[in-house]
Coordinates of C-alpha atoms and ligand atoms in Angstrom, one line a residue:
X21 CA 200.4 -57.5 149.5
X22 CA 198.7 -55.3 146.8
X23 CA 195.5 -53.4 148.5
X24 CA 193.3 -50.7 146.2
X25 CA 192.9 -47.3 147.5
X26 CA 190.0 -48.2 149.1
X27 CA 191.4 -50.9 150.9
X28 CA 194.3 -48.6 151.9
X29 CA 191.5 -46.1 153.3
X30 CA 189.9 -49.1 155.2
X31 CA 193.2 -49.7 156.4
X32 CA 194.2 -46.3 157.6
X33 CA 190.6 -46.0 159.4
X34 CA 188.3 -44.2 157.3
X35 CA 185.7 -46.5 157.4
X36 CA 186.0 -47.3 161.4
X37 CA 188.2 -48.6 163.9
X38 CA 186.5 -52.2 163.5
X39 CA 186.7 -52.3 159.9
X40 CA 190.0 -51.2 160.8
X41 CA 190.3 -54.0 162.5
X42 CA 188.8 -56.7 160.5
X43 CA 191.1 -55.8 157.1
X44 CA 194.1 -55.8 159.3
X45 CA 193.9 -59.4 160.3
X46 CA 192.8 -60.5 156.6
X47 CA 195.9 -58.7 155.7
X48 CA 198.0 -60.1 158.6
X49 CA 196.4 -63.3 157.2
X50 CA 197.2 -62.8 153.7
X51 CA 200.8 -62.3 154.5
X52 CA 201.3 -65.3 156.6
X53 CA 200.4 -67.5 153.7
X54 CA 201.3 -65.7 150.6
X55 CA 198.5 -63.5 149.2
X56 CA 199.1 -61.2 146.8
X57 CA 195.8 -59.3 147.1
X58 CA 192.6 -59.9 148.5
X59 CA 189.6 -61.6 146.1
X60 CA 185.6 -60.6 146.7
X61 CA 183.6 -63.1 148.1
X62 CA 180.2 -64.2 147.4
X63 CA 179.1 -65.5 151.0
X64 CA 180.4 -65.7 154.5
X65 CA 179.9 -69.2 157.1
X66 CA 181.1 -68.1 160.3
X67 CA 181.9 -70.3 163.0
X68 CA 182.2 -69.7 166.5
X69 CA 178.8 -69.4 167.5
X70 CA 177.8 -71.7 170.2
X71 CA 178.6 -70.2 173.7
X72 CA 179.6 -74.4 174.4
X73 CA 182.7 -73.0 172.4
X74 CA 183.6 -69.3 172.6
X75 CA 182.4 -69.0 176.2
X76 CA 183.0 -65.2 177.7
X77 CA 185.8 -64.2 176.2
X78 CA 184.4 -65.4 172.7
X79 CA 180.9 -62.9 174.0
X80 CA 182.6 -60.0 175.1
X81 CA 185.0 -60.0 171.6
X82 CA 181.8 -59.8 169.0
X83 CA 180.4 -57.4 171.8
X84 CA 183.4 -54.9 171.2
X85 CA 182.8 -54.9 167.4
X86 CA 180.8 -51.9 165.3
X87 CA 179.9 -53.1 161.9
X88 CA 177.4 -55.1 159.2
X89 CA 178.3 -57.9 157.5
X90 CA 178.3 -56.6 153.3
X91 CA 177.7 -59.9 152.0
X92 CA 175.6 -62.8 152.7
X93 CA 176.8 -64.4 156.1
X94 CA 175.4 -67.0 158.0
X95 CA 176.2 -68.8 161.7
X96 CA 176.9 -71.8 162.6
X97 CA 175.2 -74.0 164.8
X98 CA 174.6 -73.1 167.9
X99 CA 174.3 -74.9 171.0
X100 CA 170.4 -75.2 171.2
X101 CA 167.3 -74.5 168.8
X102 CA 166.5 -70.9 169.3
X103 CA 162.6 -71.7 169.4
X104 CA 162.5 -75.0 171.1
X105 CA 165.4 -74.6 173.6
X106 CA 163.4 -75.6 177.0
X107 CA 161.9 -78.6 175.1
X108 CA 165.4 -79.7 174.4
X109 CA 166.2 -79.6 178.4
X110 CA 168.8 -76.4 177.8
X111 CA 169.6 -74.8 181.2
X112 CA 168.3 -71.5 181.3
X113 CA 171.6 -69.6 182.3
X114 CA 173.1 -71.6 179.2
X115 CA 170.4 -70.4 177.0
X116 CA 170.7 -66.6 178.3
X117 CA 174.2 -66.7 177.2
X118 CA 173.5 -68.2 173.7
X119 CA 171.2 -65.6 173.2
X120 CA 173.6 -63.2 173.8
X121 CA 176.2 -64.5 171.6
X122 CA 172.9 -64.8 168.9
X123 CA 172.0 -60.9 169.8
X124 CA 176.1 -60.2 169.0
X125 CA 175.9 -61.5 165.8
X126 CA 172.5 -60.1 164.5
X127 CA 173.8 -56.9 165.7
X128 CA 176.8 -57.2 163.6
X129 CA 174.7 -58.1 160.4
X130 CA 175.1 -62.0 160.5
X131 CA 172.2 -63.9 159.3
X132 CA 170.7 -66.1 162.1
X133 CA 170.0 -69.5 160.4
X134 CA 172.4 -71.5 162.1
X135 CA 173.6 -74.4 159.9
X136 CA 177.0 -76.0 158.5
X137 CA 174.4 -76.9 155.3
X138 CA 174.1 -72.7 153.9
X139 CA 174.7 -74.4 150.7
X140 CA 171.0 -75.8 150.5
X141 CA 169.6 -72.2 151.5
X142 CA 171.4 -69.8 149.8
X143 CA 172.5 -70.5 146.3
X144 CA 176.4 -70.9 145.7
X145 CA 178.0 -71.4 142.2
X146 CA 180.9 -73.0 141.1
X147 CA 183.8 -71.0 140.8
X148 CA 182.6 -68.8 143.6
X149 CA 185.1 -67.3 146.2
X150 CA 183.7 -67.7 149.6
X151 CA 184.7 -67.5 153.1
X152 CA 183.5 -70.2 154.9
X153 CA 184.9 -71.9 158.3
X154 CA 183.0 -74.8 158.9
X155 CA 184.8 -77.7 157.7
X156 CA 181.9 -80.0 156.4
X157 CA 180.6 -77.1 154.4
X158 CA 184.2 -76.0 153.0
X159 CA 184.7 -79.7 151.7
X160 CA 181.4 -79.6 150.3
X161 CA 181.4 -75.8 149.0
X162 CA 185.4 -77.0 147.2
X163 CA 184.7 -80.7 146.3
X164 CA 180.9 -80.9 145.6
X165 CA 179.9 -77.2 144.1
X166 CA 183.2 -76.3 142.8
X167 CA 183.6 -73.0 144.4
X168 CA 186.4 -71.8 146.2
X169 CA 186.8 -71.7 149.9
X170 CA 189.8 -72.2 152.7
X171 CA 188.8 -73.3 155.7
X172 CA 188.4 -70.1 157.9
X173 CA 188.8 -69.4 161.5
X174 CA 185.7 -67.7 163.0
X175 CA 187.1 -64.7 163.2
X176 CA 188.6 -64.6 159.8
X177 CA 185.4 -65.7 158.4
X178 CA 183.7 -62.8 160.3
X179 CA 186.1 -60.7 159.0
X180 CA 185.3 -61.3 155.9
X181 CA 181.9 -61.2 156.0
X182 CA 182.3 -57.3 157.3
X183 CA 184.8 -56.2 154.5
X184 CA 183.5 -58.3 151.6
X185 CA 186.5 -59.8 150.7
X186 CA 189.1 -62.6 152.0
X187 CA 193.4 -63.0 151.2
X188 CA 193.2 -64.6 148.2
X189 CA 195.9 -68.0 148.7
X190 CA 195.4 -71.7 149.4
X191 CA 192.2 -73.3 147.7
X192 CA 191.5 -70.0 146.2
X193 CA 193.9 -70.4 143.6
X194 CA 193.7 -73.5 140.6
X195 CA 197.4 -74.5 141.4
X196 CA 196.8 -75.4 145.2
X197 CA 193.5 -77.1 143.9
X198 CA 195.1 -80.6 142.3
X199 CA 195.0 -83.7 143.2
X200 CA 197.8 -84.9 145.9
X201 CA 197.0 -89.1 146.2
X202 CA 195.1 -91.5 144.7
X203 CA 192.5 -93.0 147.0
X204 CA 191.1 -96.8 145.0
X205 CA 188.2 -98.3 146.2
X206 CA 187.8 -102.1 146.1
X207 CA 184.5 -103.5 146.8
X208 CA 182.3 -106.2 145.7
X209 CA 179.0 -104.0 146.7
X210 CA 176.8 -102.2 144.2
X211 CA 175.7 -99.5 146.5
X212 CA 177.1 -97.4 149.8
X213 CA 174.7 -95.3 151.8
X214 CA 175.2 -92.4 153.9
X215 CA 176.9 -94.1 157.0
X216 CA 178.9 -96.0 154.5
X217 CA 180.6 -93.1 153.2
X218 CA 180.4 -91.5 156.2
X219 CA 182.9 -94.2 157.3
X220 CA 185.0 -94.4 153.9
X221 CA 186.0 -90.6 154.8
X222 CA 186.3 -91.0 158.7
X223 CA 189.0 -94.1 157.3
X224 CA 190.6 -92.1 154.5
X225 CA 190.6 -89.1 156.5
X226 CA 193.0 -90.4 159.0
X227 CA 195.4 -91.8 156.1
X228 CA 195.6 -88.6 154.1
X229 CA 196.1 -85.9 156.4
X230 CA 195.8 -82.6 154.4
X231 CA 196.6 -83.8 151.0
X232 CA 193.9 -83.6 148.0
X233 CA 192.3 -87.1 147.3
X234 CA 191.1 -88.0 143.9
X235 CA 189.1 -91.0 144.3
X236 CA 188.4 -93.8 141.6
X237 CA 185.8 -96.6 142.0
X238 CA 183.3 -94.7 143.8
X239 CA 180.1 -92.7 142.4
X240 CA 178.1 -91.0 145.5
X241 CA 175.5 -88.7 145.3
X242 CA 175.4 -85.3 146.8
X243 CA 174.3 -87.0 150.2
X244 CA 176.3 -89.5 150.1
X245 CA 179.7 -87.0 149.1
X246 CA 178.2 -84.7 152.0
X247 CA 179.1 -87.4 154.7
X248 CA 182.3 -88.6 152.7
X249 CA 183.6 -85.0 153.1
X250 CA 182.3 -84.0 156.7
X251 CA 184.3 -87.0 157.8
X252 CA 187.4 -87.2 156.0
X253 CA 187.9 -83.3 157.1
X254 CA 187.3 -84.1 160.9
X255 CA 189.9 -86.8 161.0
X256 CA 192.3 -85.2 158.6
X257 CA 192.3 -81.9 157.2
X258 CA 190.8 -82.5 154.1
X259 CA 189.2 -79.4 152.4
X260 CA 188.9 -80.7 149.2
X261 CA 188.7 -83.7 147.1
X262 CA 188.0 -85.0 143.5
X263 CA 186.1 -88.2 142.5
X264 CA 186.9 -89.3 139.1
X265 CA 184.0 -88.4 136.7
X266 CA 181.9 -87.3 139.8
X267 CA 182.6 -84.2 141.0
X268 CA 183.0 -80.7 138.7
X269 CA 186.7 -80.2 138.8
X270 CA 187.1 -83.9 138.0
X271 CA 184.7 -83.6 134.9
X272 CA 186.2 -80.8 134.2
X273 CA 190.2 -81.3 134.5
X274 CA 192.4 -84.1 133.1
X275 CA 194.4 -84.2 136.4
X276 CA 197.8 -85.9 135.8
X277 CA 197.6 -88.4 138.7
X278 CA 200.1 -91.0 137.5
X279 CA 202.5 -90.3 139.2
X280 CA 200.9 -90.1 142.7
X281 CA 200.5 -92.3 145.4
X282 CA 198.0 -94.3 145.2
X283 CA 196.2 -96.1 148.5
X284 CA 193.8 -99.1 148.0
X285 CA 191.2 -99.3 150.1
X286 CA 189.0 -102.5 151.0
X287 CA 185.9 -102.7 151.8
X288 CA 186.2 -104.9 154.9
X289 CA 188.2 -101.8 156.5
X290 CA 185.3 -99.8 156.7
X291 CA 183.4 -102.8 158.1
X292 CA 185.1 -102.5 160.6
X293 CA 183.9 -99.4 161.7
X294 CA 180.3 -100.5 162.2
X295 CA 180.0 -102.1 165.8
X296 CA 176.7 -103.5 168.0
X297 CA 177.9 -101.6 170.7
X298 CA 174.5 -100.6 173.4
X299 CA 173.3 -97.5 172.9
X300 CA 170.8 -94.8 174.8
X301 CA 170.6 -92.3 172.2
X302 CA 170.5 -91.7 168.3
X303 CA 171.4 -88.5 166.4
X304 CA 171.5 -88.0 162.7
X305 CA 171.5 -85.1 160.8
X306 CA 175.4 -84.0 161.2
X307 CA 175.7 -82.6 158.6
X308 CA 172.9 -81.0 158.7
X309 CA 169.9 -83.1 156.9
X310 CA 168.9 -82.4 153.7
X311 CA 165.1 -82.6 152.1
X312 CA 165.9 -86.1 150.8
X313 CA 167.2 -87.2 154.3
X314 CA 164.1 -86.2 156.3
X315 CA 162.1 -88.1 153.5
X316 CA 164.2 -91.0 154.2
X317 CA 163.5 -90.7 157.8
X318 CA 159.9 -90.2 157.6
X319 CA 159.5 -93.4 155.6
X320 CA 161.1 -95.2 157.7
X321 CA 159.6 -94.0 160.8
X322 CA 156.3 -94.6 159.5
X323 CA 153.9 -96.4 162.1
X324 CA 156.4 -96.5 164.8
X325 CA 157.2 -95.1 168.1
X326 CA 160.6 -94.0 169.2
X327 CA 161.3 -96.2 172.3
X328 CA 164.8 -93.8 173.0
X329 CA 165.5 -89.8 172.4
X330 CA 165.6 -89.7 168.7
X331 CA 167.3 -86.3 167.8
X332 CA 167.4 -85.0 164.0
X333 CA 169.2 -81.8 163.2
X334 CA 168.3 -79.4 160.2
X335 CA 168.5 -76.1 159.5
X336 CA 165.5 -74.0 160.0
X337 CA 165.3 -72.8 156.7
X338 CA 164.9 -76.4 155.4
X339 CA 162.6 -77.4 158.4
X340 CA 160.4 -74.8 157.3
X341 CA 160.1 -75.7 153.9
X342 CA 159.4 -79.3 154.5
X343 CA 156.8 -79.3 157.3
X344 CA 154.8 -82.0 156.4
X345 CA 158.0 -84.0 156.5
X346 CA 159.0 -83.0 159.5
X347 CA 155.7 -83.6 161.3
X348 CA 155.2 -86.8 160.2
X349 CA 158.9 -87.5 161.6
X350 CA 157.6 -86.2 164.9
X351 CA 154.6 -88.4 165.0
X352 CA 157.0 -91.2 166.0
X353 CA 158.1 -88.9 169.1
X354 CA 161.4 -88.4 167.7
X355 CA 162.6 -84.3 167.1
X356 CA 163.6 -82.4 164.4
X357 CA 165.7 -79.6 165.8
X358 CA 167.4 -76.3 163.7
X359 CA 170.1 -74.5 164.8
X360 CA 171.7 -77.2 166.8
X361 CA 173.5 -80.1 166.5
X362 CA 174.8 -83.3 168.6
X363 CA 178.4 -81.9 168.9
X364 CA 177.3 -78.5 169.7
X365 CA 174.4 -78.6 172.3
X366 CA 175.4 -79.4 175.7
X367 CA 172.1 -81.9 175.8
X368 CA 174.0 -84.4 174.3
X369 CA 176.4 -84.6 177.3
X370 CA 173.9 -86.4 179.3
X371 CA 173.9 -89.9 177.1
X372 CA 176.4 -92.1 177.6
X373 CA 176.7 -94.0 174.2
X374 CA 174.8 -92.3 171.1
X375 CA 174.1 -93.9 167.6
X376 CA 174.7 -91.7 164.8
X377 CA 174.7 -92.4 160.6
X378 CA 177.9 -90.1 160.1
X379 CA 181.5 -90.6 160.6
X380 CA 181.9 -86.9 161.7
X381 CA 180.1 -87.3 164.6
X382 CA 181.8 -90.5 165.0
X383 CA 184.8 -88.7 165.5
X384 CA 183.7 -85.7 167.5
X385 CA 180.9 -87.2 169.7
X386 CA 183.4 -89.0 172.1
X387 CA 185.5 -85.6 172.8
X388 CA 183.0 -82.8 172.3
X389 CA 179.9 -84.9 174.3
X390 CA 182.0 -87.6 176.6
X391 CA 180.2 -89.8 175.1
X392 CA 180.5 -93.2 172.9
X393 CA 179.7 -93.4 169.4
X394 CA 178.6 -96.1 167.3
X395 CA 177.7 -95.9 163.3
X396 CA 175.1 -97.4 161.9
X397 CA 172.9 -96.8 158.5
X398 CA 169.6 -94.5 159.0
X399 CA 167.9 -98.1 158.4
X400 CA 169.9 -99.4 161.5
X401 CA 169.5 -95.9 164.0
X402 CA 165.7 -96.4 163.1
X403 CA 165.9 -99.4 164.3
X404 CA 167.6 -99.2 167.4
X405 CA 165.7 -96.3 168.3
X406 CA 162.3 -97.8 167.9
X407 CA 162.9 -101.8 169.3
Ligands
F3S505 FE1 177.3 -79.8 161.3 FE2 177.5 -80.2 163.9 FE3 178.1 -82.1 162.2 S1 178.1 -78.4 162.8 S2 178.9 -81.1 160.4 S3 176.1 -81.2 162.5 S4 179.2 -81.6 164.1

C-alpha cells in the first residue's frame, strides 16, 4: 500500500503513539481489502457510542487514546438524551457511564450531536469521500447524496476521523459502485409513504444480501429513500443502491443492467408486513426525523392527547432549529428526544410490543429491546397512540 512521507512519519510515530495507532489499523485495513493508498475524507460518523453497546471495555479503549479528530466527526446515538435523561426514566449509574463514554469522545475531538441523520446538519456533497459507520447514514450518504462511504466499524471510523483519511477500496472506488440486480416494483398504488418503503427495503433487504440494487418502478423522495435504505441495510448489507432516474448515480450513469437478475416484487408482499398486532408503545424517528417529518407529526397530532408513551427521535441540531415544531408535538404529551433512539436506549426494554413507521426498527427492536414490533404509517402510530 502506497503511504506519502508523511503518512510513513505517522506511521513510524512522529506524530504519537495513538496516531500511531490509529494509521496502523487503517493500513491493516487497507491491506485486508485491497487499498492501494489511503483517500482524504471530508467527515467522519462514528459508531460505538452508547455504553448499551461498548460497555467497559468499549470506555476504557477511547479512554487510553491521545488525539483530535482533524475533520468533522460526529457520534452516534447514544443511549439516552444528554439533557433530558431522568425524564426519559435512564437509571442514574447507566447515565454516569454514558457520560463517560460522551466525556471520551469530546476529549478526543468528536462532535457531540449524536445522530445517524449528520447528513441534515453538516453539509455533504456528492462525490465526497467520507468515513461513516452507521449503516442508515452510509446508504443514504452512497445512494441518496452520491458521495462515497464503506460502511465503517467504530473504530475504523474513529480512526479516520483522527488521521483525516480512510483505505481507499470498496464503495470508494466507481468500479465497486454498479449495479449488481434488478429490483421491479409492481403495484397498482400511486403513492408509498415512509412505512411503506420502510417495508419494501426491510423485504428486499433480506433477498439481496450485499449486492447493489437498481430499482425501476419506484420514485421516493428523500424521506421516503431514507427509510427504503435504513431497512434494506439492517436485513441485508446493503450500502448502496440506485433507483432508475431517481438517485444521482442513476441520472448520471447509463448502468448496463441487462444482463442482471432481475427480482419482481409485488405489492401484496409488503402488505404483508403491516400487522394489527396490540401495542404499549410507539416510536418513530429511526432514522432520525427530519424537518418534514416532525411537521408531519405535528399536524397530525394536532388537538389530541397521547393515551400511550409516544417517543420521537431527532437530532438535537434539528430539534433546535425547529422548536415551534417540536413544542407543538409535545403539547399532545408525546416527546421529542435527541441523541437517542428506540434501539439504543435501554428505556425501550421496558415495553413489551412497540409500534414504529420504519422497517429498521422493525428488524432491530425485537433483538436490541426484547420487544415486538409492528409497522404501521405515521397516520396509523398517531392513531394508536392517541385512541
Ligand atoms: Fe438511527 Fe437508531 Fe434507527 S441509530 S437508524 S434511529 S436504530
Amino acid at each position: 500500500m502506497f503511504l506519502s512521507p508523511d503518512e510513513e512519519k505517522m506511521l513510524a510515530g512522529e506524530n504519537g503513539e495513538t496516531l500511531q495507532k490509529m494509521l496502523e489499523l487503517l493500513v491493516a485495513l487497507g491491506k485486508v481489502f485491497g487499498a492501494e493508498r489511503l483517500v482524504s475524507i471530508r467527515s467522519a460518523q462514528v459508531s460505538g457510542a452508547s455504553f448499551k453497546t461498548i460497555g467497559e471495555y468499549g470506555l476504557a479503549w477511547l479512554s487510553s487514546l491521545d488525539a483530535r479528530a482533524v475533520v468533522p466527526a460526529v457520534l452516534n446515538p447514544i443511549g439516552m438524551p444528554r439533557g433530558r435523561w431522568e425524564e426519559m426514566g435512564i437509571e442514574p449509574v447507566f447515565a454516569a457511564r454514558q457520560q463517560a463514554v460522551i466525556a471520551a469522545y469530546k476529549r478526543l475531538g468528536v462532535n457531540l450531536e449524536c445522530t445517524c441523520t449528520p447528513y441534515y446538519l453538516h453539509e455533504t456533497s456528492f462525490g465526497d469521500h467520507l468515513a461513516w459507520s452507521e449503516s442508515s447514514a452510509v446508504s443514504y450518504a452512497n445512494s441518496v447524496i452520491g458521495a462515497r462511504t464503506n460502511r465503517e466499524g467504530g473504530p475504523g471510523a474513529l480512526a479516520a476521523a483522527l488521521v483525516g483519511k480512510t483505505p481507499c477500496y470498496g464503495l470508494h472506488l466507481d468500479k465497486n459502485r454498479r449495479p449488481g440486480v434488478v429490483i421491479e416494483i409492481k403495484s397498482d398504488e400511486t403513492y408509498w409513504d415512509i412505512a411503506r418503503y420502510g417495508a419494501l427495503g426491510y423485504h428486499t433487504g433480506k433477498l439481496v444480501g450485499n449486492k447493489i440494487p437498481y430499482f425501476q418502478g419506484i420514485a421516493p423522495d428523500h424521506d421516503q429513500m431514507k427509510a427504503l435504505g435504513a431497512a434494506m441495510a439492517a436485513t441485508g448489507a446493503v450500502a448502496l443502491y440506485h433507483i432508475h432516474g431517481i438517485t444521482p448515480e442513476a441520472r448520471r450513469t447509463q448502468f448496463i443492467i441487462s444482463d442482471l437478475e432481475i427480482i419482481r416484487i409485488e405489492s401484496s408482499e409488503i402488505d404483508q408486513l403491516f400487522t394489527n398486532t396490540p401495542i404499549d408503545a410507539v416510536a418513530v424517528g429511526c432514522p432520525h426525523c427530519s424537518p418534514a417529518e416532525l411537521i408531519d407529526i405535528a399536524r397530525l397530532l394536532n388537538g389530541k392527547t397521547v393515551t400511550k408513551p409516544f417517543y420521537v427521535f431527532a437530532a438535537q441540531g434539528v430539534i433546535d432549529n425547529n422548536s415551534m415544531t417540536v413544542n407543538a408535538i409535545e403539547k399532545s404529551g408525546a416527546r421529542v428526544y435527541a441523541d437517542t433512539c428506540m434501539v439504543v436506549s435501554p428505556v425501550m426494554e421496558q415495553y413489551q410490543a412497540i409500534m414504529v413507521n420504519s422497517g429498521k426498527a422493525l428488524a432491530y427492536v425485537p433483538d436490541m429491546c426484547g420487544a415486538v414490533a409492528r409497522i404501521g404509517s405515521i397516520e396509523e402510530c398517531v392513531e394508536v397512540a392517541t385512541s
